mmCIF file of C-alpha atoms and ligand atoms in Angstrom:
data_model
loop_
_atom_site.group_PDB
_atom_site.id
_atom_site.type_symbol
_atom_site.label_atom_id
_atom_site.label_comp_id
_atom_site.label_asym_id
_atom_site.label_seq_id
_atom_site.Cartn_x
_atom_site.Cartn_y
_atom_site.Cartn_z
ATOM 1 C CA MET A 1 15.265 15.074 40.301
ATOM 2 C CA GLN A 2 13.044 18.108 39.918
ATOM 3 C CA ASP A 3 9.457 17.724 41.152
ATOM 4 C CA ILE A 4 7.185 16.520 38.301
ATOM 5 C CA ALA A 5 4.458 18.883 39.516
ATOM 6 C CA ASP A 6 6.801 21.825 38.888
ATOM 7 C CA ILE A 7 7.438 20.664 35.348
ATOM 8 C CA ILE A 8 3.711 20.186 34.735
ATOM 9 C CA GLY A 9 3.238 23.711 36.093
ATOM 10 C CA LEU A 10 5.164 25.056 33.093
ATOM 11 C CA PHE A 11 2.268 24.110 30.794
ATOM 12 C CA ALA A 12 -0.865 26.205 30.215
ATOM 13 C CA ILE A 13 -3.365 23.871 31.865
ATOM 14 C CA GLU A 14 -6.527 25.191 33.467
ATOM 15 C CA GLY A 15 -7.692 23.995 36.878
ATOM 16 C CA GLU A 16 -6.094 22.403 39.877
ATOM 17 C CA LEU A 17 -3.640 19.506 39.773
ATOM 18 C CA GLN A 18 -5.163 16.557 41.618
ATOM 19 C CA LYS A 19 -2.790 13.633 41.026
ATOM 20 C CA ILE A 20 0.166 12.370 39.001
ATOM 21 C CA LYS A 21 0.800 8.757 38.033
ATOM 22 C CA ALA A 22 3.868 7.257 36.345
ATOM 23 C CA ASN A 23 3.209 5.160 33.238
ATOM 24 C CA LYS A 24 5.818 2.475 32.550
ATOM 25 C CA GLU A 25 4.757 1.232 29.137
ATOM 26 C CA GLY A 26 7.166 2.832 26.633
ATOM 27 C CA HIS A 27 10.693 1.497 26.161
ATOM 28 C CA ILE A 28 12.274 4.911 25.609
ATOM 29 C CA ASN A 29 10.693 8.028 27.160
ATOM 30 C CA SER A 30 9.473 8.723 30.727
ATOM 31 C CA THR A 31 5.710 9.209 30.896
ATOM 32 C CA PHE A 32 3.360 10.591 33.560
ATOM 33 C CA ILE A 33 -0.427 11.006 33.550
ATOM 34 C CA SER A 34 -1.911 13.903 35.498
ATOM 35 C CA THR A 35 -5.477 14.628 36.552
ATOM 36 C CA PHE A 36 -6.746 18.193 36.875
ATOM 37 C CA ILE A 37 -10.076 19.479 38.188
ATOM 38 C CA HIS A 38 -11.479 22.461 36.369
ATOM 39 C CA GLU A 39 -14.961 23.876 37.096
ATOM 40 C CA GLY A 40 -15.966 20.607 38.754
ATOM 41 C CA LYS A 41 -14.847 18.392 35.851
ATOM 42 C CA GLN A 42 -11.833 16.054 35.559
ATOM 43 C CA TYR A 43 -9.277 16.455 32.783
ATOM 44 C CA LYS A 44 -6.271 14.231 32.192
ATOM 45 C CA TYR A 45 -2.954 14.988 30.487
ATOM 46 C CA THR A 46 0.059 12.975 29.370
ATOM 47 C CA HIS A 47 3.478 14.462 30.166
ATOM 48 C CA GLN A 48 6.623 13.029 28.646
ATOM 49 C CA LYS A 49 10.293 13.634 29.047
ATOM 50 C CA LEU A 50 12.034 12.824 25.795
ATOM 51 C CA ASN A 51 14.948 10.444 26.105
ATOM 52 C CA ASP A 52 17.800 12.642 24.965
ATOM 53 C CA SER A 53 20.273 9.876 24.338
ATOM 54 C CA VAL A 54 17.832 8.366 21.789
ATOM 55 C CA PHE A 55 16.523 11.686 20.450
ATOM 56 C CA THR A 56 19.606 13.870 20.326
ATOM 57 C CA ARG A 57 17.681 16.719 18.638
ATOM 58 C CA PRO A 58 14.381 16.600 20.537
ATOM 59 C CA GLU A 59 13.280 20.005 19.178
ATOM 60 C CA GLU A 60 13.188 18.426 15.712
ATOM 61 C CA VAL A 61 11.042 15.597 17.032
ATOM 62 C CA MET A 62 8.625 18.193 18.370
ATOM 63 C CA ASP A 63 8.633 20.154 15.132
ATOM 64 C CA ASN A 64 7.699 16.983 13.207
ATOM 65 C CA ILE A 65 4.942 16.158 15.676
ATOM 66 C CA GLN A 66 3.533 19.655 15.631
ATOM 67 C CA LYS A 67 3.399 19.709 11.826
ATOM 68 C CA VAL A 68 1.921 16.258 11.468
ATOM 69 C CA THR A 69 -0.744 16.656 14.166
ATOM 70 C CA SER A 70 -1.899 19.989 12.792
ATOM 71 C CA HIS A 71 -2.118 18.459 9.307
ATOM 72 C CA ILE A 72 -4.193 15.521 10.561
ATOM 73 C CA GLN A 73 -6.423 17.876 12.561
ATOM 74 C CA THR A 74 -7.399 19.738 9.377
ATOM 75 C CA LYS A 75 -8.711 16.405 8.025
ATOM 76 C CA LEU A 76 -10.873 15.825 11.097
ATOM 77 C CA ILE A 77 -12.490 19.214 11.376
ATOM 78 C CA HIS A 78 -15.971 17.955 10.404
ATOM 79 C CA LEU A 79 -16.005 15.134 12.968
ATOM 80 C CA ALA A 80 -17.704 15.599 16.330
ATOM 81 C CA ASP A 81 -15.290 13.176 18.022
ATOM 82 C CA ARG A 82 -12.152 14.671 16.443
ATOM 83 C CA ASP A 83 -10.501 15.184 19.830
ATOM 84 C CA LYS A 84 -9.981 11.450 20.258
ATOM 85 C CA ARG A 85 -8.722 10.918 16.703
ATOM 86 C CA CYS A 86 -5.445 12.794 16.911
ATOM 87 C CA LEU A 87 -2.992 13.687 19.657
ATOM 88 C CA GLN A 88 -3.187 17.334 20.695
ATOM 89 C CA LEU A 89 -0.193 19.112 22.164
ATOM 90 C CA VAL A 90 -0.751 21.521 25.036
ATOM 91 C CA LYS A 91 1.359 24.673 24.879
ATOM 92 C CA THR A 92 3.435 26.050 27.711
ATOM 93 C CA LYS A 93 2.601 29.240 29.587
ATOM 94 C CA GLN A 94 5.311 30.827 27.395
ATOM 95 C CA ASP A 95 3.316 29.812 24.274
ATOM 96 C CA ALA A 96 5.827 27.132 23.233
ATOM 97 C CA TRP A 97 5.187 23.495 22.248
ATOM 98 C CA TYR A 98 7.598 22.175 24.877
ATOM 99 C CA ALA A 99 9.494 23.101 28.021
ATOM 100 C CA TYR A 100 12.837 22.179 29.548
ATOM 101 C CA ASP A 101 13.446 20.887 33.059
ATOM 102 C CA GLU A 102 16.347 22.083 35.229
ATOM 103 C CA ALA A 103 18.594 19.349 33.817
ATOM 104 C CA GLY A 104 17.917 20.593 30.281
ATOM 105 C CA SER A 105 15.667 17.709 29.171
ATOM 106 C CA LEU A 106 12.717 18.459 26.939
ATOM 107 C CA TRP A 107 9.160 17.840 28.156
ATOM 108 C CA ARG A 108 5.869 17.938 26.289
ATOM 109 C CA THR A 109 2.221 17.594 27.233
ATOM 110 C CA TYR A 110 -0.697 16.037 25.339
ATOM 111 C CA ARG A 111 -4.397 15.992 26.163
ATOM 112 C CA PHE A 112 -5.125 12.473 27.426
ATOM 113 C CA ILE A 113 -7.491 10.475 25.238
ATOM 114 C CA ASP A 114 -9.928 8.570 27.446
ATOM 115 C CA GLU A 115 -12.497 5.772 26.989
ATOM 116 C CA VAL A 116 -10.181 3.756 24.796
ATOM 117 C CA ASN A 117 -8.537 0.346 25.096
ATOM 118 C CA THR A 118 -4.989 -0.637 24.261
ATOM 119 C CA TYR A 119 -3.630 -4.146 23.801
ATOM 120 C CA PRO A 120 -0.166 -5.696 24.161
ATOM 121 C CA PHE A 121 -1.115 -8.229 21.427
ATOM 122 C CA LEU A 122 -4.348 -9.357 19.751
ATOM 123 C CA ASP A 123 -6.517 -12.448 19.744
ATOM 124 C CA ASP A 124 -9.523 -11.083 17.883
ATOM 125 C CA GLN A 125 -9.859 -10.907 14.102
ATOM 126 C CA HIS A 126 -12.238 -7.914 14.166
ATOM 127 C CA LEU A 127 -9.710 -5.911 16.141
ATOM 128 C CA ALA A 128 -6.988 -7.009 13.735
ATOM 129 C CA TYR A 129 -9.042 -5.619 10.824
ATOM 130 C CA ARG A 130 -9.545 -2.393 12.749
ATOM 131 C CA PHE A 131 -5.848 -2.175 13.534
ATOM 132 C CA GLY A 132 -5.255 -2.342 9.779
ATOM 133 C CA GLU A 133 -7.815 0.387 9.147
ATOM 134 C CA ALA A 134 -6.207 2.619 11.774
ATOM 135 C CA VAL A 135 -2.739 2.367 10.216
ATOM 136 C CA GLY A 136 -4.223 2.946 6.753
ATOM 137 C CA THR A 137 -6.156 5.973 7.986
ATOM 138 C CA PHE A 138 -3.088 7.513 9.619
ATOM 139 C CA GLN A 139 -1.180 7.233 6.340
ATOM 140 C CA HIS A 140 -4.164 8.399 4.321
ATOM 141 C CA HIS A 141 -4.435 11.597 6.375
ATOM 142 C CA LEU A 142 -0.764 12.277 5.670
ATOM 143 C CA CYS A 143 -0.395 11.089 2.090
ATOM 144 C CA ASP A 144 -0.638 14.704 0.852
ATOM 145 C CA PHE A 145 1.906 15.983 3.400
ATOM 146 C CA PRO A 146 5.337 16.668 1.865
ATOM 147 C CA ALA A 147 7.561 13.992 3.434
ATOM 148 C CA ASP A 148 10.705 16.028 2.736
ATOM 149 C CA LYS A 149 9.512 18.715 5.186
ATOM 150 C CA LEU A 150 10.134 16.346 8.100
ATOM 151 C CA HIS A 151 13.405 16.160 10.002
ATOM 152 C CA THR A 152 15.274 12.861 10.084
ATOM 153 C CA THR A 153 15.410 12.593 13.852
ATOM 154 C CA ILE A 154 17.051 9.155 13.979
ATOM 155 C CA ALA A 155 19.170 8.441 10.906
ATOM 156 C CA LYS A 156 18.674 5.074 9.178
ATOM 157 C CA PHE A 157 16.107 4.066 11.780
ATOM 158 C CA HIS A 158 14.695 1.185 9.728
ATOM 159 C CA HIS A 159 17.732 0.628 7.519
ATOM 160 C CA MET A 160 18.463 -3.085 7.711
ATOM 161 C CA GLY A 161 22.076 -2.757 6.541
ATOM 162 C CA SER A 162 22.814 -0.176 9.192
ATOM 163 C CA ARG A 163 21.169 -2.318 11.916
ATOM 164 C CA TYR A 164 23.330 -5.279 10.856
ATOM 165 C CA ASN A 165 26.402 -3.056 11.023
ATOM 166 C CA GLN A 166 25.450 -2.136 14.584
ATOM 167 C CA LEU A 167 25.021 -5.826 15.388
ATOM 168 C CA ARG A 168 28.463 -6.609 13.930
ATOM 169 C CA GLN A 169 29.984 -3.800 15.978
ATOM 170 C CA ALA A 170 28.322 -5.169 19.105
ATOM 171 C CA ILE A 171 29.691 -8.638 18.352
ATOM 172 C CA GLU A 172 33.177 -7.227 17.931
ATOM 173 C CA ASN A 173 33.055 -5.202 21.153
ATOM 174 C CA ASP A 174 31.224 -7.853 23.182
ATOM 175 C CA LYS A 175 30.934 -5.206 25.911
ATOM 176 C CA ALA A 176 28.720 -7.203 28.234
ATOM 177 C CA LYS A 177 30.603 -10.493 27.646
ATOM 178 C CA ARG A 178 27.418 -12.170 26.441
ATOM 179 C CA LEU A 179 28.538 -13.210 22.968
ATOM 180 C CA GLN A 180 29.077 -16.892 23.764
ATOM 181 C CA SER A 181 25.532 -17.252 25.056
ATOM 182 C CA VAL A 182 23.774 -15.960 21.932
ATOM 183 C CA GLN A 183 25.333 -18.047 19.171
ATOM 184 C CA ALA A 184 22.068 -19.654 18.035
ATOM 185 C CA GLU A 185 20.296 -16.296 17.798
ATOM 186 C CA LEU A 186 23.186 -14.755 15.897
ATOM 187 C CA GLN A 187 23.283 -17.609 13.458
ATOM 188 C CA PHE A 188 19.582 -17.165 12.743
ATOM 189 C CA PHE A 189 19.961 -13.456 12.009
ATOM 190 C CA LEU A 190 23.051 -13.945 9.858
ATOM 191 C CA GLU A 191 21.279 -16.618 7.794
ATOM 192 C CA ASN A 192 18.392 -14.218 7.198
ATOM 193 C CA GLU A 193 20.437 -11.123 6.445
ATOM 194 C CA GLU A 194 20.035 -11.083 2.671
ATOM 195 C CA ARG A 195 16.284 -11.546 2.539
ATOM 196 C CA GLY A 196 15.911 -8.936 5.261
ATOM 197 C CA MET A 197 17.260 -6.224 2.946
ATOM 198 C CA THR A 198 14.141 -6.280 0.734
ATOM 199 C CA LEU A 199 12.466 -3.094 2.030
ATOM 200 C CA THR A 200 15.649 -1.086 2.408
ATOM 201 C CA THR A 201 16.723 -1.995 -1.123
ATOM 202 C CA ALA A 202 13.293 -1.211 -2.604
ATOM 203 C CA LEU A 203 13.435 2.239 -1.000
ATOM 204 C CA GLU A 204 17.033 2.912 -2.027
ATOM 205 C CA GLU A 205 16.356 1.874 -5.611
ATOM 206 C CA GLY A 206 13.298 4.118 -5.770
ATOM 207 C CA ARG A 207 10.909 1.210 -6.357
ATOM 208 C CA VAL A 208 8.694 2.430 -3.505
ATOM 209 C CA PRO A 209 7.973 6.131 -2.882
ATOM 210 C CA LEU A 210 9.228 8.199 0.000
ATOM 211 C CA ARG A 211 6.241 9.063 2.192
ATOM 212 C CA VAL A 212 5.412 10.176 5.708
ATOM 213 C CA THR A 213 5.999 7.172 7.932
ATOM 214 C CA HIS A 214 5.088 6.700 11.578
ATOM 215 C CA ASN A 215 7.840 4.102 12.162
ATOM 216 C CA ASP A 216 6.437 2.725 15.424
ATOM 217 C CA THR A 217 2.938 1.437 14.637
ATOM 218 C CA LYS A 218 3.084 -1.297 17.235
ATOM 219 C CA ILE A 219 -0.257 -2.514 18.585
ATOM 220 C CA SER A 220 0.174 -0.749 21.927
ATOM 221 C CA ASN A 221 0.387 2.571 20.069
ATOM 222 C CA ILE A 222 -3.184 2.246 18.766
ATOM 223 C CA LEU A 223 -6.142 3.517 20.814
ATOM 224 C CA PHE A 224 -9.317 1.496 20.232
ATOM 225 C CA ASP A 225 -12.635 3.149 21.063
ATOM 226 C CA ARG A 226 -14.126 1.412 24.118
ATOM 227 C CA THR A 227 -17.654 1.485 22.665
ATOM 228 C CA THR A 228 -17.235 0.907 18.930
ATOM 229 C CA GLY A 229 -13.918 -0.996 18.873
ATOM 230 C CA GLU A 230 -12.651 1.315 16.122
ATOM 231 C CA GLY A 231 -8.920 2.054 16.108
ATOM 232 C CA VAL A 232 -9.460 5.769 16.514
ATOM 233 C CA CYS A 233 -5.986 7.108 17.107
ATOM 234 C CA VAL A 234 -2.365 6.209 16.422
ATOM 235 C CA ILE A 235 -0.201 7.639 19.190
ATOM 236 C CA ASP A 236 3.559 7.923 19.875
ATOM 237 C CA LEU A 237 4.576 10.187 17.016
ATOM 238 C CA ASP A 238 8.235 10.506 18.074
ATOM 239 C CA THR A 239 9.584 8.620 15.100
ATOM 240 C CA VAL A 240 7.434 10.221 12.392
ATOM 241 C CA MET A 241 9.869 10.795 9.516
ATOM 242 C CA SER A 242 10.065 10.135 5.812
ATOM 243 C CA GLY A 243 10.475 6.531 4.724
ATOM 244 C CA THR A 244 8.446 3.771 3.177
ATOM 245 C CA ILE A 245 5.003 3.132 4.602
ATOM 246 C CA LEU A 246 5.982 -0.540 4.548
ATOM 247 C CA PHE A 247 7.808 0.160 7.822
ATOM 248 C CA ASP A 248 4.357 0.839 9.267
ATOM 249 C CA THR A 249 2.575 -2.150 7.750
ATOM 250 C CA GLY A 250 5.582 -4.130 8.958
ATOM 251 C CA ASP A 251 5.342 -3.070 12.593
ATOM 252 C CA MET A 252 1.581 -3.557 12.459
ATOM 253 C CA LEU A 253 1.955 -7.144 11.202
ATOM 254 C CA ARG A 254 4.794 -7.883 13.635
ATOM 255 C CA THR A 255 2.897 -6.790 16.729
ATOM 256 C CA GLY A 256 -0.620 -7.717 15.612
ATOM 257 C CA SER A 257 0.062 -11.287 14.488
ATOM 258 C CA ILE A 258 2.187 -12.419 17.452
ATOM 259 C CA THR A 259 0.338 -14.711 19.854
ATOM 260 C CA ALA A 260 2.023 -13.411 23.027
ATOM 261 C CA GLY A 261 3.728 -10.291 24.352
ATOM 262 C CA GLU A 262 6.913 -8.987 22.768
ATOM 263 C CA ASP A 263 8.859 -9.997 25.892
ATOM 264 C CA GLU A 264 7.205 -13.363 26.603
ATOM 265 C CA GLN A 265 9.709 -15.787 28.159
ATOM 266 C CA ASP A 266 7.775 -18.958 27.379
ATOM 267 C CA LEU A 267 8.516 -19.376 23.676
ATOM 268 C CA SER A 268 5.959 -22.167 23.337
ATOM 269 C CA LYS A 269 3.367 -19.387 23.501
ATOM 270 C CA VAL A 270 4.932 -17.366 20.696
ATOM 271 C CA GLY A 271 3.825 -17.793 17.121
ATOM 272 C CA CYS A 272 2.156 -16.063 14.204
ATOM 273 C CA ASP A 273 -1.633 -16.130 13.969
ATOM 274 C CA GLU A 274 -2.188 -16.170 10.232
ATOM 275 C CA ASN A 275 -5.838 -15.172 10.475
ATOM 276 C CA LEU A 276 -4.903 -12.033 12.384
ATOM 277 C CA PHE A 277 -2.156 -11.357 9.822
ATOM 278 C CA ILE A 278 -4.629 -11.596 6.945
ATOM 279 C CA GLN A 279 -7.302 -9.477 8.653
ATOM 280 C CA MET A 280 -4.794 -6.686 9.325
ATOM 281 C CA VAL A 281 -3.798 -6.598 5.673
ATOM 282 C CA LYS A 282 -7.468 -6.551 4.623
ATOM 283 C CA GLY A 283 -8.363 -3.751 7.024
ATOM 284 C CA TYR A 284 -5.299 -1.805 5.955
ATOM 285 C CA ARG A 285 -5.997 -2.195 2.254
ATOM 286 C CA SER A 286 -9.657 -1.210 2.690
ATOM 287 C CA VAL A 287 -8.327 2.287 3.429
ATOM 288 C CA ALA A 288 -4.926 2.378 1.738
ATOM 289 C CA ASP A 289 -5.578 0.721 -1.605
ATOM 290 C CA ASN A 290 -6.424 4.005 -3.283
ATOM 291 C CA PHE A 291 -2.997 5.524 -2.647
ATOM 292 C CA LEU A 292 -0.701 2.457 -2.692
ATOM 293 C CA THR A 293 1.507 1.618 -5.652
ATOM 294 C CA ASP A 294 1.637 -1.951 -6.996
ATOM 295 C CA THR A 295 5.096 -2.531 -5.544
ATOM 296 C CA GLU A 296 3.983 -1.333 -2.112
ATOM 297 C CA ARG A 297 1.004 -3.699 -2.275
ATOM 298 C CA GLN A 298 3.227 -6.615 -3.263
ATOM 299 C CA LEU A 299 5.612 -6.032 -0.369
ATOM 300 C CA ILE A 300 3.069 -5.758 2.470
ATOM 301 C CA ALA A 301 3.402 -9.363 3.707
ATOM 302 C CA GLU A 302 7.200 -9.252 3.404
ATOM 303 C CA SER A 303 7.212 -6.031 5.448
ATOM 304 C CA GLY A 304 5.819 -7.979 8.424
ATOM 305 C CA ARG A 305 8.698 -10.428 8.284
ATOM 306 C CA ALA A 306 11.382 -7.787 7.688
ATOM 307 C CA THR A 307 10.198 -5.551 10.520
ATOM 308 C CA THR A 308 10.164 -8.484 12.930
ATOM 309 C CA GLN A 309 13.733 -9.162 11.857
ATOM 310 C CA ILE A 310 14.941 -5.607 12.329
ATOM 311 C CA MET A 311 13.458 -5.497 15.849
ATOM 312 C CA GLY A 312 15.064 -8.839 16.684
ATOM 313 C CA VAL A 313 18.435 -7.578 15.464
ATOM 314 C CA ARG A 314 18.044 -4.362 17.493
ATOM 315 C CA PHE A 315 17.083 -6.196 20.700
ATOM 316 C CA LEU A 316 19.995 -8.611 20.335
ATOM 317 C CA THR A 317 22.393 -5.732 19.621
ATOM 318 C CA ASP A 318 21.272 -3.974 22.793
ATOM 319 C CA TYR A 319 21.670 -7.199 24.767
ATOM 320 C CA LEU A 320 25.261 -7.524 23.524
ATOM 321 C CA ASN A 321 25.925 -3.866 24.290
ATOM 322 C CA GLY A 322 24.783 -4.332 27.908
ATOM 323 C CA ASP A 323 21.242 -2.880 27.628
ATOM 324 C CA VAL A 324 22.076 0.721 26.874
ATOM 325 C CA TYR A 325 19.095 1.592 24.634
ATOM 326 C CA TYR A 326 15.808 -0.031 25.717
ATOM 327 C CA HIS A 327 14.433 0.141 29.246
ATOM 328 C CA ILE A 328 14.730 -3.311 30.823
ATOM 329 C CA GLU A 329 13.250 -4.934 33.896
ATOM 330 C CA ARG A 330 15.400 -8.073 34.075
ATOM 331 C CA PRO A 331 18.896 -8.919 32.795
ATOM 332 C CA SER A 332 17.561 -11.232 30.064
ATOM 333 C CA HIS A 333 14.888 -8.789 28.907
ATOM 334 C CA ASN A 334 16.455 -7.822 25.582
ATOM 335 C CA LEU A 335 17.435 -11.411 24.843
ATOM 336 C CA ASP A 336 13.869 -12.542 25.591
ATOM 337 C CA ARG A 337 12.618 -9.886 23.180
ATOM 338 C CA ALA A 338 15.057 -10.976 20.465
ATOM 339 C CA ARG A 339 13.946 -14.575 20.944
ATOM 340 C CA THR A 340 10.240 -13.780 20.549
ATOM 341 C CA GLN A 341 11.040 -12.024 17.281
ATOM 342 C CA ILE A 342 12.935 -15.085 16.045
ATOM 343 C CA ALA A 343 10.091 -17.409 17.077
ATOM 344 C CA LEU A 344 7.614 -15.156 15.299
ATOM 345 C CA MET A 345 9.677 -15.134 12.088
ATOM 346 C CA GLN A 346 10.072 -18.905 12.203
ATOM 347 C CA ASP A 347 6.332 -19.389 12.548
ATOM 348 C CA MET A 348 5.663 -16.865 9.776
ATOM 349 C CA ASP A 349 7.942 -18.958 7.575
ATOM 350 C CA ARG A 350 6.026 -22.127 8.378
ATOM 351 C CA LYS A 351 2.798 -20.405 7.353
ATOM 352 C CA TRP A 352 4.200 -18.232 4.583
ATOM 353 C CA GLU A 353 2.660 -19.989 1.598
ATOM 354 C CA SER A 354 -0.715 -20.072 3.218
ATOM 355 C CA ILE A 355 -0.525 -16.378 4.222
ATOM 356 C CA THR A 356 0.641 -15.114 0.847
ATOM 357 C CA GLY A 357 -1.789 -17.464 -0.928
ATOM 358 C CA SER A 358 -4.732 -15.938 0.961
ATOM 359 C CA LEU A 359 -3.561 -12.428 0.155
ATOM 360 C CA SER A 360 -3.006 -12.874 -3.574
HETATM 361 C C1 GN1 B 401 10.562 1.422 21.032
HETATM 362 O O1 GN1 B 401 9.062 4.038 22.266
HETATM 363 P P1 GN1 B 401 8.484 2.701 22.157
HETATM 364 O O2 GN1 B 401 8.571 1.879 23.372
HETATM 365 O O3 GN1 B 401 7.087 2.795 21.609
HETATM 366 C C2 GN1 B 401 11.355 1.754 19.760
HETATM 367 C C3 GN1 B 401 10.689 1.125 18.548
HETATM 368 C C4 GN1 B 401 10.512 -0.370 18.762
HETATM 369 C C5 GN1 B 401 9.768 -0.625 20.055
HETATM 370 C C6 GN1 B 401 9.667 -2.093 20.347
HETATM 371 C C7 GN1 B 401 12.608 5.268 19.261
HETATM 372 O O4 GN1 B 401 9.294 1.976 20.966
HETATM 373 O O5 GN1 B 401 11.467 1.331 17.392
HETATM 374 O O6 GN1 B 401 9.776 -0.921 17.712
HETATM 375 O O7 GN1 B 401 10.423 0.020 21.156
HETATM 376 N N1 GN1 B 401 11.445 3.193 19.600
HETATM 377 C C8 GN1 B 401 12.618 3.800 19.351
HETATM 378 O O8 GN1 B 401 8.674 -2.321 21.291
HETATM 379 O O9 GN1 B 401 13.659 3.177 19.209
HETATM 380 MG MG1 MG B 402 8.045 5.074 20.399
#
């Protein structure tokens, strides 16, 4: 593979490259953090190679990101700390928003946002409220952006029917010969198929509006200010497309209410913390209430359940397909992930009346 330093050298970064570190957190792209010294000060950058089997038109991903970040930046212009509130792309020496490596893969660079914390899951109600505020703020900044100007970079990304079709295809092919070992998980998802269609159907029937949607608002994609605890920035804009903003409340509730990591193997640790669930909705609505429709408001809690389901279905599909989509670190990784999503849904169901009662 080409030297990462050479790829970084394609970007218009001032100073001298001091070090490069790989970052293994995302499931899809390859990420590196660099440190530069310029006039005696340290500056960090994030460099990413887009996964071109997931993003088959990476230029469209970059066009979406460029449009959305410049729109958000216009909303932040009066803030002294605006640099930490939105990702900023760094151009190449050729004045482009991205570069290609020798193998033809697309790379981009962002300024690194420092003095922030990220979390794999939450155990603090204040942070849950702030997570909600952060997702609401992201949508608020974009609620006047024309959603139809964005490219659909992954078709039917959060379409439940399409994800079930992919699962059925995986069952039929049984490529990795794992079908026999996942009968209980499959049964759970098949029993829940109909209810899972709620968001997709609401969108298709026009009962919720088409808006700019982040589509990957998982907790680890939120940067929390180290001093104030505020959720200052929502990162990972690869899947920004048009959709229903319930996909975003859904991924927020999925990843912010779970009591363990997404890939926890000890299922006795996995459940839904209803207080965290409720605080996220409250924080979210404190910002979003002024632009939400009644139907969107009514479907917020359900979005948490549906998004957990769609992720579970996707993880199980990838397990059956022999782990071709998500990065894995052990053979059972995708199955473990599917199982945490099932455990989370089951615990949501146990607490459902209490959760929805508190929110009404
Ligand atoms: C992937 O890129 P990353 O790791 O943030 C996936 C999301 C899933 C998530 C589950 C393009 O996100 O849809 O919710 O894993 N992204 C894509 O952790 O498929
Ligand atoms: Mg992502």
